[in-house]
CSV table of C-alpha atoms in Angstrom, one decimal:
chain,number,residue,atom,x,y,z
A,1,UNK,CA,-18.9,7.6,-82.0
A,2,UNK,CA,-20.0,4.1,-81.3
A,3,UNK,CA,-21.7,2.0,-83.9
A,4,UNK,CA,-25.0,1.7,-81.9
A,5,UNK,CA,-25.2,5.5,-81.5
A,6,UNK,CA,-24.5,6.0,-85.2
A,7,UNK,CA,-27.3,3.5,-86.1
A,8,UNK,CA,-29.7,5.2,-83.7
A,9,UNK,CA,-29.0,8.6,-85.3
A,10,UNK,CA,-29.5,7.2,-88.8
A,11,UNK,CA,-32.9,5.7,-87.7
A,12,UNK,CA,-33.9,9.0,-86.2
A,13,UNK,CA,-33.0,11.0,-89.4
A,14,UNK,CA,-34.8,8.5,-91.6
A,15,UNK,CA,-37.9,8.7,-89.4
A,16,UNK,CA,-37.9,12.5,-89.5
A,17,UNK,CA,-37.3,12.6,-93.3
A,18,UNK,CA,-40.1,10.1,-93.9
A,19,UNK,CA,-42.5,12.0,-91.7
A,20,UNK,CA,-41.8,15.4,-93.4
A,21,UNK,CA,-42.2,14.0,-96.9
A,22,UNK,CA,-45.6,12.3,-96.3
A,23,UNK,CA,-48.4,14.9,-96.1
A,24,UNK,CA,-51.0,12.5,-94.7
A,25,UNK,CA,-48.8,11.4,-91.7
A,26,UNK,CA,-48.6,13.6,-88.7
A,27,UNK,CA,-45.0,14.1,-87.5
A,28,UNK,CA,-44.2,11.9,-84.5
A,29,UNK,CA,-41.3,11.9,-82.1
A,30,UNK,CA,-39.2,8.8,-82.1
A,31,UNK,CA,-38.6,7.6,-78.6
A,32,UNK,CA,-35.2,6.6,-77.5
A,33,UNK,CA,-35.2,3.6,-75.2
A,34,UNK,CA,-34.3,4.7,-71.6
A,35,UNK,CA,-31.3,2.4,-71.5
A,36,UNK,CA,-29.7,4.1,-74.5
A,37,UNK,CA,-28.6,7.7,-74.1
A,38,UNK,CA,-26.2,9.3,-76.7
A,39,UNK,CA,-25.2,12.0,-74.1
A,40,UNK,CA,-24.8,10.0,-70.9
A,41,UNK,CA,-22.2,7.2,-70.3
A,42,UNK,CA,-23.5,3.9,-69.2
A,43,UNK,CA,-23.9,3.5,-65.4
A,44,UNK,CA,-20.9,2.0,-63.7
A,45,UNK,CA,-21.0,-1.7,-62.9
A,46,UNK,CA,-21.4,-2.3,-59.2
A,47,UNK,CA,-20.1,-5.2,-57.2
A,48,UNK,CA,-23.0,-7.0,-55.5
A,49,UNK,CA,-23.1,-7.0,-51.7
A,50,UNK,CA,-21.4,-10.1,-50.3
A,51,UNK,CA,-23.9,-12.8,-49.4
A,52,UNK,CA,-24.2,-13.5,-45.7
A,53,UNK,CA,-23.5,-17.2,-45.4
A,54,UNK,CA,-25.5,-17.5,-42.2
A,55,UNK,CA,-28.8,-16.6,-43.9
A,56,UNK,CA,-31.1,-19.5,-44.2
A,57,UNK,CA,-32.5,-22.5,-42.3
A,58,UNK,CA,-30.1,-24.9,-40.8
A,59,UNK,CA,-30.9,-28.4,-39.3
A,60,UNK,CA,-29.1,-29.6,-36.2
A,61,UNK,CA,-26.6,-32.4,-36.8
A,62,UNK,CA,-25.1,-32.6,-33.3
A,63,UNK,CA,-24.9,-30.7,-30.0
A,64,UNK,CA,-22.4,-31.4,-27.3
A,65,UNK,CA,-20.9,-29.6,-24.3
A,66,UNK,CA,-17.4,-29.9,-22.9
A,67,UNK,CA,-16.5,-28.9,-19.4
A,68,UNK,CA,-13.2,-27.6,-18.1
A,69,UNK,CA,-12.1,-31.2,-17.2
A,70,UNK,CA,-12.5,-32.1,-20.9
A,71,UNK,CA,-15.5,-34.3,-20.3
A,72,UNK,CA,-18.1,-34.2,-23.1
A,73,UNK,CA,-21.8,-34.7,-22.7
A,74,UNK,CA,-24.9,-34.4,-24.9
A,75,UNK,CA,-27.8,-32.6,-23.0
A,76,UNK,CA,-30.5,-33.9,-25.4
A,77,UNK,CA,-29.0,-37.3,-26.1
A,78,UNK,CA,-27.0,-38.5,-29.1
A,79,UNK,CA,-29.7,-37.7,-31.7
A,80,UNK,CA,-31.3,-34.3,-30.9
A,81,UNK,CA,-33.3,-32.4,-33.5
A,82,UNK,CA,-33.2,-28.7,-34.1
A,83,UNK,CA,-33.6,-25.7,-36.4
A,84,UNK,CA,-31.8,-22.4,-36.5
A,85,UNK,CA,-32.8,-19.6,-38.9
A,86,UNK,CA,-31.0,-16.4,-39.7
A,87,UNK,CA,-32.6,-13.8,-42.0
A,88,UNK,CA,-31.1,-10.9,-44.0
A,89,UNK,CA,-32.5,-8.4,-41.5
A,90,UNK,CA,-30.5,-9.7,-38.6
A,91,UNK,CA,-33.2,-11.9,-36.9
A,92,UNK,CA,-32.5,-15.3,-35.5
A,93,UNK,CA,-34.8,-18.1,-34.4
A,94,UNK,CA,-33.5,-21.2,-32.6
A,95,UNK,CA,-35.1,-24.5,-31.6
A,96,UNK,CA,-33.4,-27.6,-30.2
A,97,UNK,CA,-35.2,-30.6,-28.7
A,98,UNK,CA,-34.6,-34.1,-27.6
A,99,UNK,CA,-35.9,-36.5,-30.2
A,100,UNK,CA,-39.1,-38.5,-29.4
A,101,UNK,CA,-40.3,-36.3,-26.5
A,102,UNK,CA,-43.2,-38.0,-24.8
A,103,UNK,CA,-46.6,-36.2,-25.2
A,104,UNK,CA,-48.5,-34.8,-22.3
A,105,UNK,CA,-51.4,-36.9,-21.1
A,106,UNK,CA,-53.8,-34.0,-22.0
A,107,UNK,CA,-54.1,-32.0,-25.2
A,108,UNK,CA,-54.8,-29.0,-23.0
A,109,UNK,CA,-51.5,-27.3,-22.0
A,110,UNK,CA,-53.1,-25.9,-18.9
A,111,UNK,CA,-53.8,-29.4,-17.6
A,112,UNK,CA,-50.2,-30.6,-17.8
A,113,UNK,CA,-48.8,-32.0,-14.5
A,114,UNK,CA,-45.8,-30.5,-12.9
A,115,UNK,CA,-43.8,-33.6,-13.9
A,116,UNK,CA,-44.8,-33.1,-17.5
A,117,UNK,CA,-43.9,-29.4,-17.4
A,118,UNK,CA,-40.4,-30.2,-16.0
A,119,UNK,CA,-39.9,-32.9,-18.7
A,120,UNK,CA,-41.0,-30.5,-21.4
A,121,UNK,CA,-38.6,-27.8,-20.2
A,122,UNK,CA,-35.7,-30.2,-19.7
A,123,UNK,CA,-36.0,-31.5,-23.3
A,124,UNK,CA,-36.5,-28.3,-25.3
A,125,UNK,CA,-34.5,-25.1,-25.8
A,126,UNK,CA,-35.8,-22.2,-27.9
A,127,UNK,CA,-35.0,-18.6,-28.4
A,128,UNK,CA,-35.5,-15.7,-30.8
A,129,UNK,CA,-33.8,-12.3,-31.2
A,130,UNK,CA,-31.3,-10.5,-33.3
A,131,UNK,CA,-27.7,-11.2,-34.5
A,132,UNK,CA,-24.7,-9.4,-35.9
A,133,UNK,CA,-22.2,-11.3,-38.1
A,134,UNK,CA,-18.5,-10.4,-38.4
A,135,UNK,CA,-17.5,-12.5,-41.3
A,136,UNK,CA,-13.8,-11.4,-41.1
A,137,UNK,CA,-13.4,-12.7,-37.6
A,138,UNK,CA,-15.9,-15.5,-37.9
A,139,UNK,CA,-18.0,-14.3,-35.0
A,140,UNK,CA,-21.8,-14.1,-34.7
A,141,UNK,CA,-23.2,-12.1,-31.8
A,142,UNK,CA,-26.7,-13.2,-30.8
A,143,UNK,CA,-29.0,-11.2,-28.5
A,144,UNK,CA,-32.1,-13.1,-27.6
A,145,UNK,CA,-35.3,-11.2,-26.9
A,146,UNK,CA,-37.0,-14.3,-25.6
A,147,UNK,CA,-35.9,-17.8,-24.6
A,148,UNK,CA,-37.0,-20.9,-22.7
A,149,UNK,CA,-33.9,-20.1,-20.5
A,150,UNK,CA,-34.7,-16.6,-19.3
A,151,UNK,CA,-31.1,-16.0,-18.2
A,152,UNK,CA,-30.1,-15.7,-21.9
A,153,UNK,CA,-32.5,-12.8,-22.6
A,154,UNK,CA,-30.8,-9.5,-23.5
A,155,UNK,CA,-27.3,-11.0,-23.1
A,156,UNK,CA,-24.9,-10.9,-26.1
A,157,UNK,CA,-23.9,-14.4,-26.8
A,158,UNK,CA,-20.7,-14.8,-28.9
A,159,UNK,CA,-20.4,-17.8,-31.2
A,160,UNK,CA,-17.4,-18.6,-33.3
A,161,UNK,CA,-18.6,-19.8,-36.7
A,162,UNK,CA,-17.0,-21.9,-39.4
A,163,UNK,CA,-18.4,-23.1,-42.7
A,164,UNK,CA,-17.4,-26.2,-44.6
A,165,UNK,CA,-19.6,-26.9,-47.6
A,166,UNK,CA,-23.2,-27.0,-46.4
A,167,UNK,CA,-22.2,-27.4,-42.8
A,168,UNK,CA,-21.9,-24.7,-40.2
A,169,UNK,CA,-20.3,-25.1,-36.7
A,170,UNK,CA,-21.1,-22.8,-33.9
A,171,UNK,CA,-18.8,-22.8,-30.8
A,172,UNK,CA,-19.6,-20.8,-27.7
A,173,UNK,CA,-17.3,-18.8,-25.5
A,174,UNK,CA,-16.6,-20.4,-22.2
A,175,UNK,CA,-19.9,-20.4,-20.2
A,176,UNK,CA,-20.8,-20.9,-16.6
A,177,UNK,CA,-18.8,-23.7,-15.0
A,178,UNK,CA,-16.2,-23.6,-17.8
A,179,UNK,CA,-18.5,-25.3,-20.3
A,180,UNK,CA,-18.1,-24.8,-24.0
A,181,UNK,CA,-20.9,-25.9,-26.4
A,182,UNK,CA,-20.5,-26.9,-30.0
A,183,UNK,CA,-23.5,-27.1,-32.4
A,184,UNK,CA,-23.1,-28.5,-35.9
A,185,UNK,CA,-25.8,-27.5,-38.4
A,186,UNK,CA,-26.5,-28.5,-42.0
A,187,UNK,CA,-28.5,-26.7,-44.7
């Protein structure tokens, strides 16, 4: 018998003896803490679920595309801004923009000129949806429910993911025109 169980039994016996010898004190039950049970073994220790390294907010460091000829270009310039967020429930939100986008002439979105609308579209990419992460193969499959580029909605996009410290790199499969995009993110 373990030492803590023996101690508990002695305390219980002393409590019962003290209560039965004192006439003015009503007998009371001594409660056993719920974490200590003399008849049940302790619960098995469990290994915590692995932490999904994607989960969290990531800030864009760089974004470039490379075509089949090996030429590299940066769609939003050399210093784009962006944020991608993955949550524990499998949701994703992605925003990438050209830094220092010019404001529209009016604060009323409905009054934007066609030129302003085109410039706004050409300098901003966003989407939201769900993802599945295969950590063993280093693949994240993203399915967007909404995007500024409607052709990406309801399409499973495969990204190869690597982590180095607080940096995450996402590389696409070959896209239209043989283009592969690489996005580098930092926590």
